[in-house]
N, CA, C and O atoms as a Maestro MAE file, in Angstrom:
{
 s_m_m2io_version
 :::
 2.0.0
}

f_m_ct {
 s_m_title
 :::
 protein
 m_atom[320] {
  # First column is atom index #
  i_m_mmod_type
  r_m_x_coord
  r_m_y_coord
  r_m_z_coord
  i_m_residue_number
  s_m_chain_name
  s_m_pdb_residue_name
  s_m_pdb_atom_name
  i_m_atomic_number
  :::
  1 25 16.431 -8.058 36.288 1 A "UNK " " N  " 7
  2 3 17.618 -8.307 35.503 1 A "UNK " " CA " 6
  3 2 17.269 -8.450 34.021 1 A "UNK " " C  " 6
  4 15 17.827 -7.888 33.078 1 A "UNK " " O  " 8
  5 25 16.318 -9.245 33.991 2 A "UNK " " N  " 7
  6 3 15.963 -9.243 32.407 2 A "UNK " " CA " 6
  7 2 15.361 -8.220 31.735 2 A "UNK " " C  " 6
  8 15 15.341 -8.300 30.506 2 A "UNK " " O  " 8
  9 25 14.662 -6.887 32.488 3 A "UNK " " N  " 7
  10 3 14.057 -5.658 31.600 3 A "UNK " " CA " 6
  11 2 15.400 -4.884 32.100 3 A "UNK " " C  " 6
  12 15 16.305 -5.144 32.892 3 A "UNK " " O  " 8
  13 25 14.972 -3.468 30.972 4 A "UNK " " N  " 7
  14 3 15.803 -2.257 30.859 4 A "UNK " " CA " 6
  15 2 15.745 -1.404 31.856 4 A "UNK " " C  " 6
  16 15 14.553 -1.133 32.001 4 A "UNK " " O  " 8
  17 25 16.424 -0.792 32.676 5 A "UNK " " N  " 7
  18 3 15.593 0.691 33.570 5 A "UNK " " CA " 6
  19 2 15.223 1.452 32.287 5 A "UNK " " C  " 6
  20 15 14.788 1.088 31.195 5 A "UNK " " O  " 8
  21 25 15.528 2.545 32.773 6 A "UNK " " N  " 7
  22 3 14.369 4.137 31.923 6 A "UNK " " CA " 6
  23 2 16.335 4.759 32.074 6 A "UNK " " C  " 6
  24 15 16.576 5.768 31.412 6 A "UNK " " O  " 8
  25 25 16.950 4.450 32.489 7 A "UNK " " N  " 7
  26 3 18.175 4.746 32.391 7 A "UNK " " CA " 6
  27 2 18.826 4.566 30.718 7 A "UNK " " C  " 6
  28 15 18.937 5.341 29.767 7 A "UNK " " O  " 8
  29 25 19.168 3.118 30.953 8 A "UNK " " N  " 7
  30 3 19.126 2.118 29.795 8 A "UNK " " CA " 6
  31 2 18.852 2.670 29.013 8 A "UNK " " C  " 6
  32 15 19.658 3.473 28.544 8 A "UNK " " O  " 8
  33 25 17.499 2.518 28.439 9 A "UNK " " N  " 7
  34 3 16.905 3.255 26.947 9 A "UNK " " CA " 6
  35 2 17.264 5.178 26.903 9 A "UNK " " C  " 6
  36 15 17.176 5.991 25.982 9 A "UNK " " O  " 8
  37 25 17.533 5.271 27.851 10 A "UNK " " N  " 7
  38 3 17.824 7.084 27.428 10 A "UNK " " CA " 6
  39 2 19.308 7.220 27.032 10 A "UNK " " C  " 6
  40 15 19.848 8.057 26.309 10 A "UNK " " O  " 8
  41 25 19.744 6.322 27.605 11 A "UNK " " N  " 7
  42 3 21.235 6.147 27.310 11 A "UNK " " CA " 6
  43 2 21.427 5.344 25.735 11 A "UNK " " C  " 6
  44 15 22.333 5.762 25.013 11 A "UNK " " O  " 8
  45 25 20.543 4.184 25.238 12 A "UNK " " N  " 7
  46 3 20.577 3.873 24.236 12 A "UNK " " CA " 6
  47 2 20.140 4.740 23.317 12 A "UNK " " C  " 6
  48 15 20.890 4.735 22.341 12 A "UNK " " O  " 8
  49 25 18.715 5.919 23.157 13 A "UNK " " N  " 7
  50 3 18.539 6.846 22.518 13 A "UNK " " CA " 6
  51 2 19.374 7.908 22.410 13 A "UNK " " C  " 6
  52 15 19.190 8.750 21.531 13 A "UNK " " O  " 8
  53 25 20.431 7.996 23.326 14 A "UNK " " N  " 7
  54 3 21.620 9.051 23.177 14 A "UNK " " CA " 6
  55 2 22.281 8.568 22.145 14 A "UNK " " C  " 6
  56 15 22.643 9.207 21.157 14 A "UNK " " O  " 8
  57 25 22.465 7.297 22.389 15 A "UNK " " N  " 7
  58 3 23.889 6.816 20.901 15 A "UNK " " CA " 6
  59 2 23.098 7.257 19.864 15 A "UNK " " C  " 6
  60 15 23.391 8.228 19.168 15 A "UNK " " O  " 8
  61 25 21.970 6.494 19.712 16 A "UNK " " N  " 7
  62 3 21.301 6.714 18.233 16 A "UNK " " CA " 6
  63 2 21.121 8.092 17.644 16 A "UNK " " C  " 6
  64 15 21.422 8.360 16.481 16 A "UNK " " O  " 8
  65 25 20.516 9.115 18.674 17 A "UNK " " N  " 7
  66 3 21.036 10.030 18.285 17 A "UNK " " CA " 6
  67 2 22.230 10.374 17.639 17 A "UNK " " C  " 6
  68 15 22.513 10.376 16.441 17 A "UNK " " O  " 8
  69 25 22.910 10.678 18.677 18 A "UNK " " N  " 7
  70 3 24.723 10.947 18.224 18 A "UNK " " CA " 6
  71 2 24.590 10.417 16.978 18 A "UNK " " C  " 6
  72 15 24.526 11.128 15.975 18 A "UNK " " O  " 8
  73 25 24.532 8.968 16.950 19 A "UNK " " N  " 7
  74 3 24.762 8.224 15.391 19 A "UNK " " CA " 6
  75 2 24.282 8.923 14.318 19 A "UNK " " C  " 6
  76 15 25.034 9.320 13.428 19 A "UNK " " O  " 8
  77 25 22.835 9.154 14.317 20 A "UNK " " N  " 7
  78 3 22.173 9.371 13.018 20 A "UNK " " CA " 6
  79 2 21.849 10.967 12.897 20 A "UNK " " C  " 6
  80 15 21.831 11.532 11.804 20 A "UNK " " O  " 8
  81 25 21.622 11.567 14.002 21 A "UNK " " N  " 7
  82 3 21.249 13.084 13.961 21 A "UNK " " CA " 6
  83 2 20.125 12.811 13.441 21 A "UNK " " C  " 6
  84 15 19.570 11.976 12.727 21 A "UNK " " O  " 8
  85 25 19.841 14.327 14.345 22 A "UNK " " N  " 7
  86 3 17.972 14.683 14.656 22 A "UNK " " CA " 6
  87 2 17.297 14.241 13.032 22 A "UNK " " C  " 6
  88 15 16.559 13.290 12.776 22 A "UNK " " O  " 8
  89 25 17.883 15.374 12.021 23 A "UNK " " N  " 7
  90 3 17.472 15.533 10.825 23 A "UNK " " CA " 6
  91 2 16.951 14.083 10.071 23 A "UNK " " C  " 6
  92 15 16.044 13.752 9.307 23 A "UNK " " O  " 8
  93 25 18.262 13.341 10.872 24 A "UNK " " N  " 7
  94 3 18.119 12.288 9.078 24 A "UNK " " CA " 6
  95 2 16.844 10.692 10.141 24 A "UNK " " C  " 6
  96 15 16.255 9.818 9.506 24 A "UNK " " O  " 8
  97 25 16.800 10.796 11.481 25 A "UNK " " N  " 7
  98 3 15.843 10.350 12.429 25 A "UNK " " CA " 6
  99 2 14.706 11.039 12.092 25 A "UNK " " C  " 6
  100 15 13.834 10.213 11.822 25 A "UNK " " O  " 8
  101 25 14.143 12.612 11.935 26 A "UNK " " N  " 7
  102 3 12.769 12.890 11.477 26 A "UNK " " CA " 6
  103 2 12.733 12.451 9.983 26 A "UNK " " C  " 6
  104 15 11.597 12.121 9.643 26 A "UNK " " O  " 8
  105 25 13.747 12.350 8.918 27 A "UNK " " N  " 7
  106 3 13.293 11.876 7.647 27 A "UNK " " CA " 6
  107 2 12.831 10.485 8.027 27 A "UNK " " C  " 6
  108 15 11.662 10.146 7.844 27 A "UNK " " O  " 8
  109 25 13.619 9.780 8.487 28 A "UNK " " N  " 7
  110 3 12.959 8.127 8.789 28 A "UNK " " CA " 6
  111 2 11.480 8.299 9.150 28 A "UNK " " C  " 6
  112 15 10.523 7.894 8.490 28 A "UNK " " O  " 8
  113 25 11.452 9.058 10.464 29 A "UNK " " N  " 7
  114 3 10.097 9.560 11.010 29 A "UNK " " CA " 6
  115 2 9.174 9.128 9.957 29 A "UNK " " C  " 6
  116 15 8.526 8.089 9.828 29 A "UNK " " O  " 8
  117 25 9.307 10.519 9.003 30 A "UNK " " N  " 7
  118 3 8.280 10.836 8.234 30 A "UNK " " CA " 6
  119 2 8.080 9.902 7.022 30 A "UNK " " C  " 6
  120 15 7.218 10.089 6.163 30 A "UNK " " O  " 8
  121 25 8.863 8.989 7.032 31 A "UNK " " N  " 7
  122 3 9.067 8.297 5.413 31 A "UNK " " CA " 6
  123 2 8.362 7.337 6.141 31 A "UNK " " C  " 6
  124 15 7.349 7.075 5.492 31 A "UNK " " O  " 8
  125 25 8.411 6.528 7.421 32 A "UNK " " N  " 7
  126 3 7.417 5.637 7.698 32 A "UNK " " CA " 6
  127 2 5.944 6.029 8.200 32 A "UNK " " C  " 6
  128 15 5.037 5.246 8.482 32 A "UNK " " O  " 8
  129 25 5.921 7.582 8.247 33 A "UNK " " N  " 7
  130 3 4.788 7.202 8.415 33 A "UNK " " CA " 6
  131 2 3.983 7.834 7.502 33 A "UNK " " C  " 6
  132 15 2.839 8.225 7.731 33 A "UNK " " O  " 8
  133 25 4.769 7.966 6.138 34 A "UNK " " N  " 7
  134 3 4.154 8.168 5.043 34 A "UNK " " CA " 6
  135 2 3.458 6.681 4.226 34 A "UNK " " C  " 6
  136 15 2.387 6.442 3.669 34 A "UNK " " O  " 8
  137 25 4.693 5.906 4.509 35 A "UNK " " N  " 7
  138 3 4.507 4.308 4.137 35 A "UNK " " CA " 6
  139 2 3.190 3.440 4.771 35 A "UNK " " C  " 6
  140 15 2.633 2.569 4.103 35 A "UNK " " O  " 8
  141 25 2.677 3.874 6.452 36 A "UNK " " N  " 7
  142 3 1.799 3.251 6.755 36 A "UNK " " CA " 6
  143 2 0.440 4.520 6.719 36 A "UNK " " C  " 6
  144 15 -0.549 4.239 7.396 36 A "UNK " " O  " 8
  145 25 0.431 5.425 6.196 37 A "UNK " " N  " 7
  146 3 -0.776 5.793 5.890 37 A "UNK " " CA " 6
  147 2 -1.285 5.411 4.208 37 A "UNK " " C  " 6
  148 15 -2.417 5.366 3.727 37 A "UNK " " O  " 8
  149 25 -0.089 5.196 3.657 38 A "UNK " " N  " 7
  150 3 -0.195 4.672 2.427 38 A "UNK " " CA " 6
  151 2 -0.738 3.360 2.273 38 A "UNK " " C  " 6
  152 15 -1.297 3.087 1.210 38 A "UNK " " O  " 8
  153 25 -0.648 2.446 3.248 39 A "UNK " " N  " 7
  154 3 -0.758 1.257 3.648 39 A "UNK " " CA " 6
  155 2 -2.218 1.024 4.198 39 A "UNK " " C  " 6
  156 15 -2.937 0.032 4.072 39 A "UNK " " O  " 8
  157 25 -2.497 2.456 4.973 40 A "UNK " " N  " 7
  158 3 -4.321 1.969 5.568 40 A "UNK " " CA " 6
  159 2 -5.054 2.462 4.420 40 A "UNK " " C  " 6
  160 15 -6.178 1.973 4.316 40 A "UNK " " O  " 8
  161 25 -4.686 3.390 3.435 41 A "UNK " " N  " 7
  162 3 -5.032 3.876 2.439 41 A "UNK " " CA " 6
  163 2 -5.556 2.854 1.670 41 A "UNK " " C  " 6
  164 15 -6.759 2.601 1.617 41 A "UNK " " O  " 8
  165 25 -4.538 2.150 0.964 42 A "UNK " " N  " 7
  166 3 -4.739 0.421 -0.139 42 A "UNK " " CA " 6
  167 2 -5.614 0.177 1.068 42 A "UNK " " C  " 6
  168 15 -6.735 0.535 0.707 42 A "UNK " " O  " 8
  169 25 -5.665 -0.165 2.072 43 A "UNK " " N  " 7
  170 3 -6.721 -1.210 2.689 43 A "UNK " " CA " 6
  171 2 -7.686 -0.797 2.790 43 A "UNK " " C  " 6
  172 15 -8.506 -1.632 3.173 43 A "UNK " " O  " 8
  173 25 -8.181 0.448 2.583 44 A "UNK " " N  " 7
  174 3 -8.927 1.091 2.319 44 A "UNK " " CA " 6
  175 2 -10.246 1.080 1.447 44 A "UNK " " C  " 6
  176 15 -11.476 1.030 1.472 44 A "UNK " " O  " 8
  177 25 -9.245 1.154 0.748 45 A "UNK " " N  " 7
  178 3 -9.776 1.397 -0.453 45 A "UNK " " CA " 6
  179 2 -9.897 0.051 -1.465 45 A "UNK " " C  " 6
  180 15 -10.190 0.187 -2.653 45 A "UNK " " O  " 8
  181 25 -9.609 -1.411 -0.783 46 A "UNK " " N  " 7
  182 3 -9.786 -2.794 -1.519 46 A "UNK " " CA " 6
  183 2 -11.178 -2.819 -0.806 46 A "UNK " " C  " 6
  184 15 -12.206 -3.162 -1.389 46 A "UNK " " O  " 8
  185 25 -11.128 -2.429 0.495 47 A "UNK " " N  " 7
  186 3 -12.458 -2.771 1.700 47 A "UNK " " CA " 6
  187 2 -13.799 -2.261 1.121 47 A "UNK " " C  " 6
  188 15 -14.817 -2.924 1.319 47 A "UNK " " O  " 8
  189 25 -13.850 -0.855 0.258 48 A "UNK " " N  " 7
  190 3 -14.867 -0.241 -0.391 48 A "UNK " " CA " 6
  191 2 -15.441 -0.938 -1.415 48 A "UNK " " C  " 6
  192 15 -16.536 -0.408 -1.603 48 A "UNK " " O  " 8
  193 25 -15.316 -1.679 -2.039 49 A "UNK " " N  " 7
  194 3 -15.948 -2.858 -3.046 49 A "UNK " " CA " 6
  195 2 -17.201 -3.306 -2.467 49 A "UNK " " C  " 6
  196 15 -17.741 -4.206 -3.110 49 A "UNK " " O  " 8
  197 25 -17.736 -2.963 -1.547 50 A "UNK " " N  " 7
  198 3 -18.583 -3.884 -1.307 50 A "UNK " " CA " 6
  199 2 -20.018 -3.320 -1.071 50 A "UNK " " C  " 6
  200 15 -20.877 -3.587 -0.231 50 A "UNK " " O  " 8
  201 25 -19.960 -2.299 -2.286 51 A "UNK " " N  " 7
  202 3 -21.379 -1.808 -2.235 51 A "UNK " " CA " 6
  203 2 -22.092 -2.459 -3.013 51 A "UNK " " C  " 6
  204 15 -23.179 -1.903 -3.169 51 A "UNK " " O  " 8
  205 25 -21.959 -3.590 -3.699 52 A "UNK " " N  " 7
  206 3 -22.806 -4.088 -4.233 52 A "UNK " " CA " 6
  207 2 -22.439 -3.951 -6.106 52 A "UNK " " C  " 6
  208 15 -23.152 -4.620 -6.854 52 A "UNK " " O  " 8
  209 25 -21.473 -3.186 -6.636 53 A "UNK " " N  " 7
  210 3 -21.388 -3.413 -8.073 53 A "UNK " " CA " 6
  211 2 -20.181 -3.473 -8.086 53 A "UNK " " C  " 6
  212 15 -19.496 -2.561 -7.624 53 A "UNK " " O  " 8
  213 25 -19.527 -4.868 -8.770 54 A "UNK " " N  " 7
  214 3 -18.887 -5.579 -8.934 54 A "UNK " " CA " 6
  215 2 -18.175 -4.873 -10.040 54 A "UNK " " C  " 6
  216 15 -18.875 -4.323 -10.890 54 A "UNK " " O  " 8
  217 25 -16.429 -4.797 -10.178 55 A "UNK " " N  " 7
  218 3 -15.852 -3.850 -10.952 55 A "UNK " " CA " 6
  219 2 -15.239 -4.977 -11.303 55 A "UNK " " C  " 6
  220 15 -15.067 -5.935 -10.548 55 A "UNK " " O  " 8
  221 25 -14.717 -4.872 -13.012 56 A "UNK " " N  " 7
  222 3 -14.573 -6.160 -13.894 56 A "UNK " " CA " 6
  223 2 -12.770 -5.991 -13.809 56 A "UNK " " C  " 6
  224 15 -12.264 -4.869 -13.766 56 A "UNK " " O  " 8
  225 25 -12.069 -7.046 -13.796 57 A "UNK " " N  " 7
  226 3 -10.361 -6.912 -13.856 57 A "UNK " " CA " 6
  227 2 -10.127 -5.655 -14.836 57 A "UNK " " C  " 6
  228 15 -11.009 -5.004 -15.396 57 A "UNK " " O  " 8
  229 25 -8.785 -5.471 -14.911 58 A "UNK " " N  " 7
  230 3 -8.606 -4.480 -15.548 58 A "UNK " " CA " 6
  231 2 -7.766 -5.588 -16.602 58 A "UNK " " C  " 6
  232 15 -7.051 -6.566 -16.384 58 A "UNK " " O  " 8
  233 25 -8.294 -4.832 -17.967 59 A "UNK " " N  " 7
  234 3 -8.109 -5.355 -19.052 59 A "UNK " " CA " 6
  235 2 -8.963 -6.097 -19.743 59 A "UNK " " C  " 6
  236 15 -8.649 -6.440 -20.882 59 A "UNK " " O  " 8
  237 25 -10.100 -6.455 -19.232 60 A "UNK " " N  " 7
  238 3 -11.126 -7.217 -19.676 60 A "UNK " " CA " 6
  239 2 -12.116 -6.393 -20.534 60 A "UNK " " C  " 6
  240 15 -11.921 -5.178 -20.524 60 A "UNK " " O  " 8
  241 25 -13.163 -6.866 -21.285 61 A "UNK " " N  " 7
  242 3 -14.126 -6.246 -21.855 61 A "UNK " " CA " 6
  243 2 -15.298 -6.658 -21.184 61 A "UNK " " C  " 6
  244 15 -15.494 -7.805 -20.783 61 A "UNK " " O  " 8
  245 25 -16.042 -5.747 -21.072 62 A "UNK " " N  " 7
  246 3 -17.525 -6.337 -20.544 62 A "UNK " " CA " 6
  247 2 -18.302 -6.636 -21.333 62 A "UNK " " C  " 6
  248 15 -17.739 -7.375 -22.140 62 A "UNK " " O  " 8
  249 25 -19.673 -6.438 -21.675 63 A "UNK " " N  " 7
  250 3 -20.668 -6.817 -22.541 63 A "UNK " " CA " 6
  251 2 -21.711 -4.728 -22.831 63 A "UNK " " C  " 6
  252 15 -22.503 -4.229 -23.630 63 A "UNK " " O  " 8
  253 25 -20.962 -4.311 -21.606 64 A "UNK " " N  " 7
  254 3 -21.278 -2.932 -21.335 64 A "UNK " " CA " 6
  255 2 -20.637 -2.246 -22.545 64 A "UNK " " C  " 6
  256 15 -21.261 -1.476 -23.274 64 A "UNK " " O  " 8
  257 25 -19.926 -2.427 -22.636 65 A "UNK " " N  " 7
  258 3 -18.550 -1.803 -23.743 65 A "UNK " " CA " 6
  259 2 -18.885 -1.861 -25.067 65 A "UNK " " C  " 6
  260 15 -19.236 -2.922 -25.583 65 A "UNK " " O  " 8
  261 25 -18.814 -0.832 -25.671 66 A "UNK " " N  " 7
  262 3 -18.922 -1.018 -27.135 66 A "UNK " " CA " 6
  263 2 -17.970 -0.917 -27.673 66 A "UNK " " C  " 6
  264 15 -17.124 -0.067 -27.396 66 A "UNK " " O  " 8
  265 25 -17.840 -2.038 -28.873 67 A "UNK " " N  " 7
  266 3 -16.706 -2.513 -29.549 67 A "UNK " " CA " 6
  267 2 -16.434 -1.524 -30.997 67 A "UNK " " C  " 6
  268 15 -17.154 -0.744 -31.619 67 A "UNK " " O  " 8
  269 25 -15.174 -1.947 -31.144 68 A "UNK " " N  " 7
  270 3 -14.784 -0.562 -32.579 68 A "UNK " " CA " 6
  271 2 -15.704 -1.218 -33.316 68 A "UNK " " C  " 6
  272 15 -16.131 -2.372 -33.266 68 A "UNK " " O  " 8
  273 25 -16.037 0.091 -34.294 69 A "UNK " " N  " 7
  274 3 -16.784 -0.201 -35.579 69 A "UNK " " CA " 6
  275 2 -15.883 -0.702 -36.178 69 A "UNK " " C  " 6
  276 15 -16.438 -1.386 -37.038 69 A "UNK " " O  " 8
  277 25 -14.677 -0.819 -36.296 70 A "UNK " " N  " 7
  278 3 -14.508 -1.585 -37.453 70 A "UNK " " CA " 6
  279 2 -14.318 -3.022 -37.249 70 A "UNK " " C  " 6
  280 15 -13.745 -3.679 -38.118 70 A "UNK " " O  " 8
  281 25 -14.786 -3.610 -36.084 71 A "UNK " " N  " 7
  282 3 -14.725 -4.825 -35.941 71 A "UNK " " CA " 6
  283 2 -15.465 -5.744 -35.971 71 A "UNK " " C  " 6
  284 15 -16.061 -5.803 -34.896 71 A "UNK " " O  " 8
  285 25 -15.795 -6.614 -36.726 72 A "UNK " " N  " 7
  286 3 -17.017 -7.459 -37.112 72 A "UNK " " CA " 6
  287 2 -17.412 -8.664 -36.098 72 A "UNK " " C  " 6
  288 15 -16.480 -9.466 -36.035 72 A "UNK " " O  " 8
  289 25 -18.361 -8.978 -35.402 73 A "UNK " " N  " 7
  290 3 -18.670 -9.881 -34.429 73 A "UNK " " CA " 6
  291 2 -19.471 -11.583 -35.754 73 A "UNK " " C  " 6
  292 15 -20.404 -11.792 -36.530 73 A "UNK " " O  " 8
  293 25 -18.625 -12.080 -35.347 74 A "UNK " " N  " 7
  294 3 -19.161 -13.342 -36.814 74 A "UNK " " CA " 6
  295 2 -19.514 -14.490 -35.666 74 A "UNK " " C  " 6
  296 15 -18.917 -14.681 -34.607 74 A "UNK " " O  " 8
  297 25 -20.362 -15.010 -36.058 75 A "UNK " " N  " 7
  298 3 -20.643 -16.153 -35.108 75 A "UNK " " CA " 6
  299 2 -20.615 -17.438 -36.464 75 A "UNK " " C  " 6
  300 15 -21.122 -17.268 -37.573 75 A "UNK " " O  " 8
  301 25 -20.015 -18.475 -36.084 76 A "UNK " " N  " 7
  302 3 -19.541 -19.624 -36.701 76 A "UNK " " CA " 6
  303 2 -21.054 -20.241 -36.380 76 A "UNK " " C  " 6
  304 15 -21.710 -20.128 -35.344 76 A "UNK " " O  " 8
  305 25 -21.438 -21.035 -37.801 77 A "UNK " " N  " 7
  306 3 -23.015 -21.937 -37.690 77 A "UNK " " CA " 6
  307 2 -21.929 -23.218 -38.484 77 A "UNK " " C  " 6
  308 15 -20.828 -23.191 -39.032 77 A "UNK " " O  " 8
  309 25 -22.799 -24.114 -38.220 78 A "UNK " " N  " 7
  310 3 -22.793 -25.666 -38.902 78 A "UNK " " CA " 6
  311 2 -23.756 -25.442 -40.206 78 A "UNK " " C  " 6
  312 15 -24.685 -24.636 -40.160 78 A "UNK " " O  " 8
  313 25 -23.526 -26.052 -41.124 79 A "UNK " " N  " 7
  314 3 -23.882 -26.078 -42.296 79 A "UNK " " CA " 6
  315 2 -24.944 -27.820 -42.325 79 A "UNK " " C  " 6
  316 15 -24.474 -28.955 -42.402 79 A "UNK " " O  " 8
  317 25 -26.416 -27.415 -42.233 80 A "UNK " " N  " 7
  318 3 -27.033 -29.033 -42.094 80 A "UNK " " CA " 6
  319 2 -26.944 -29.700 -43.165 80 A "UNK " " C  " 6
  320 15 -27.345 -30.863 -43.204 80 A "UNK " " O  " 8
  :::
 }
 m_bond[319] {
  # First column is bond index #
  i_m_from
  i_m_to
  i_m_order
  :::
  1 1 2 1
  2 2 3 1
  3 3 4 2
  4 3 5 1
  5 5 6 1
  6 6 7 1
  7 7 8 2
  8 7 9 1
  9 9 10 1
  10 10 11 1
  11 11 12 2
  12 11 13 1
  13 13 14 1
  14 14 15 1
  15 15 16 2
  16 15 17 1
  17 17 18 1
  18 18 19 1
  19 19 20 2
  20 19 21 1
  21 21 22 1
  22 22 23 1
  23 23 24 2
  24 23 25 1
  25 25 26 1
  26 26 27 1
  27 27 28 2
  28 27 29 1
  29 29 30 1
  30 30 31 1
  31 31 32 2
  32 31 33 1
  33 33 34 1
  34 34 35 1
  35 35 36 2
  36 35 37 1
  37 37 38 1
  38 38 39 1
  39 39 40 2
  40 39 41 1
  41 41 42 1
  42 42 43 1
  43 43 44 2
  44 43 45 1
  45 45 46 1
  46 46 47 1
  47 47 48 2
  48 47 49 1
  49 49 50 1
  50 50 51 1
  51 51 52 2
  52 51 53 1
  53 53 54 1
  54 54 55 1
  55 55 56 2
  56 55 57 1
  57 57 58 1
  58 58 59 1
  59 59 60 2
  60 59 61 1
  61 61 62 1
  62 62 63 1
  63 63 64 2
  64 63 65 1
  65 65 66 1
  66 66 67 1
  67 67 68 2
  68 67 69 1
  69 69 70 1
  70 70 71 1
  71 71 72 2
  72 71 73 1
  73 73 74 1
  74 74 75 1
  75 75 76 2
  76 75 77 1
  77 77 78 1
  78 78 79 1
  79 79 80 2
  80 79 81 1
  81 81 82 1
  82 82 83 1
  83 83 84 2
  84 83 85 1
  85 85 86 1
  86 86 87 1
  87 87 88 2
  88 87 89 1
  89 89 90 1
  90 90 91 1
  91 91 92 2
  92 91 93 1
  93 93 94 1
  94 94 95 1
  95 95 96 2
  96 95 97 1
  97 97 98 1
  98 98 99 1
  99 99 100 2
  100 99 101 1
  101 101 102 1
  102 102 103 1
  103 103 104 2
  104 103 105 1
  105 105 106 1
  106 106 107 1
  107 107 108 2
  108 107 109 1
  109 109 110 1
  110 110 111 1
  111 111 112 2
  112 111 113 1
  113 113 114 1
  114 114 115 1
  115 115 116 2
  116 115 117 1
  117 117 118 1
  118 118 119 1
  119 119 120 2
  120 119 121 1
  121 121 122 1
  122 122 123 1
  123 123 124 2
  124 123 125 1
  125 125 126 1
  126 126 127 1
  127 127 128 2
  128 127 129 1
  129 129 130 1
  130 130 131 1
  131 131 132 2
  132 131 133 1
  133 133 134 1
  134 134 135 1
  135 135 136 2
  136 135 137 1
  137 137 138 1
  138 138 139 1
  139 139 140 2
  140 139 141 1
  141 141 142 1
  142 142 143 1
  143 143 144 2
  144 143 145 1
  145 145 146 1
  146 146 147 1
  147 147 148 2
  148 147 149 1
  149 149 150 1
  150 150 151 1
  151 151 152 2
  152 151 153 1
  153 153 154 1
  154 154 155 1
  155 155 156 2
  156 155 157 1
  157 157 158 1
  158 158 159 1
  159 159 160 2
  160 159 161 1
  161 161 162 1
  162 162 163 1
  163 163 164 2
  164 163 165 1
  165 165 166 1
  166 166 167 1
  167 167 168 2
  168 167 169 1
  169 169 170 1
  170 170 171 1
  171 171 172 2
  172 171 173 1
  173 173 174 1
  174 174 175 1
  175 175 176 2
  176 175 177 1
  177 177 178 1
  178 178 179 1
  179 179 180 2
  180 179 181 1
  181 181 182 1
  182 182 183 1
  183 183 184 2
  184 183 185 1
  185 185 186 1
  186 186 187 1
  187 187 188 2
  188 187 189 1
  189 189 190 1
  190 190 191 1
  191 191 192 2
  192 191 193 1
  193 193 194 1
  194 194 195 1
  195 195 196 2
  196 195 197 1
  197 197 198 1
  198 198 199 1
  199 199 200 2
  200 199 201 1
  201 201 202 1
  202 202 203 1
  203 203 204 2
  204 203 205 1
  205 205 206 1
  206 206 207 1
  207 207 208 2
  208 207 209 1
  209 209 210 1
  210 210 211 1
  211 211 212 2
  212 211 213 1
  213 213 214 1
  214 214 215 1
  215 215 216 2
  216 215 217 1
  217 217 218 1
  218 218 219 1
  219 219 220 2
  220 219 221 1
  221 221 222 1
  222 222 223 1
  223 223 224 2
  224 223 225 1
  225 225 226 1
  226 226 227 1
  227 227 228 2
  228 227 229 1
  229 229 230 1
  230 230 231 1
  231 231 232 2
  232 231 233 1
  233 233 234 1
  234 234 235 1
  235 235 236 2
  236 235 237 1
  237 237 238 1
  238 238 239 1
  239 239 240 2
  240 239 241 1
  241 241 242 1
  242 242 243 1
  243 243 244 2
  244 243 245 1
  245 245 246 1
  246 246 247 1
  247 247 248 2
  248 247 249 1
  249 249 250 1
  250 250 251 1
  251 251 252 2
  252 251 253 1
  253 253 254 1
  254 254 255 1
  255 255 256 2
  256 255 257 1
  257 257 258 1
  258 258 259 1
  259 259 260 2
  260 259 261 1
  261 261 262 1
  262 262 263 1
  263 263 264 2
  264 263 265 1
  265 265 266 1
  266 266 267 1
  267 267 268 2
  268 267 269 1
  269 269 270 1
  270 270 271 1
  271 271 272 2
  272 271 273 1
  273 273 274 1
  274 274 275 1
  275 275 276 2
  276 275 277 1
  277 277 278 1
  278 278 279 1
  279 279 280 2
  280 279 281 1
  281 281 282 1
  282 282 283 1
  283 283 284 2
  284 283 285 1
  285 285 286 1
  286 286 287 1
  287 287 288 2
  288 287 289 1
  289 289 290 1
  290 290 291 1
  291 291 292 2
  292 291 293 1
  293 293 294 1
  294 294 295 1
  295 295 296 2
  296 295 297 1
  297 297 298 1
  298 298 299 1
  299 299 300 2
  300 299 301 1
  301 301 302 1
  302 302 303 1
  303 303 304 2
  304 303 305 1
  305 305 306 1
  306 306 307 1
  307 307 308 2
  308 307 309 1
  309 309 310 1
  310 310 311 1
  311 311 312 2
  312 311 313 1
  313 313 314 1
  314 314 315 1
  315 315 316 2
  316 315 317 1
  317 317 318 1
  318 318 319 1
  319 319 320 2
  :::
 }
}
């Protein structure tokens, strides 16, 4: 009483059909499973970090980086 037959669900996939038609059911299709390959993709590709060289935030400067010439690096001293 509490599960479906194989009746049931063919009869429920009939409405949905009818409802939505084949066409606009394969766009869903394909739009999710564009979304979860997109999805193992990012996980993917966060998981690859771990060869050993450490990639700096984005927006930061490293010490690697060379700075514009026209910018002067001044270091502040105390006057004894």
């Amino acid at each position: 009483m509490g599960s479906f037959s194989i009746w049931h669900w063919l009869i429920v996939l009939l409405i949905v059909v009818m409802v939505f038609g084949t066409k606009k059911l394969k766009n869903m299709g394909s739009d999710l499973g564009g979304a979860v390959k997109g999805f193992k993709d990012g996980v993917k590709d966060g998981s690859t970090t771990d060869s050993g060289a450490v990639n700096p935030p984005a927006g930061q400067v490293t010490s690697s980086q060379a700075a514009d010439k026209t910018t002067i690096d001044v270091e502040a001293k105390q006057k004894s």
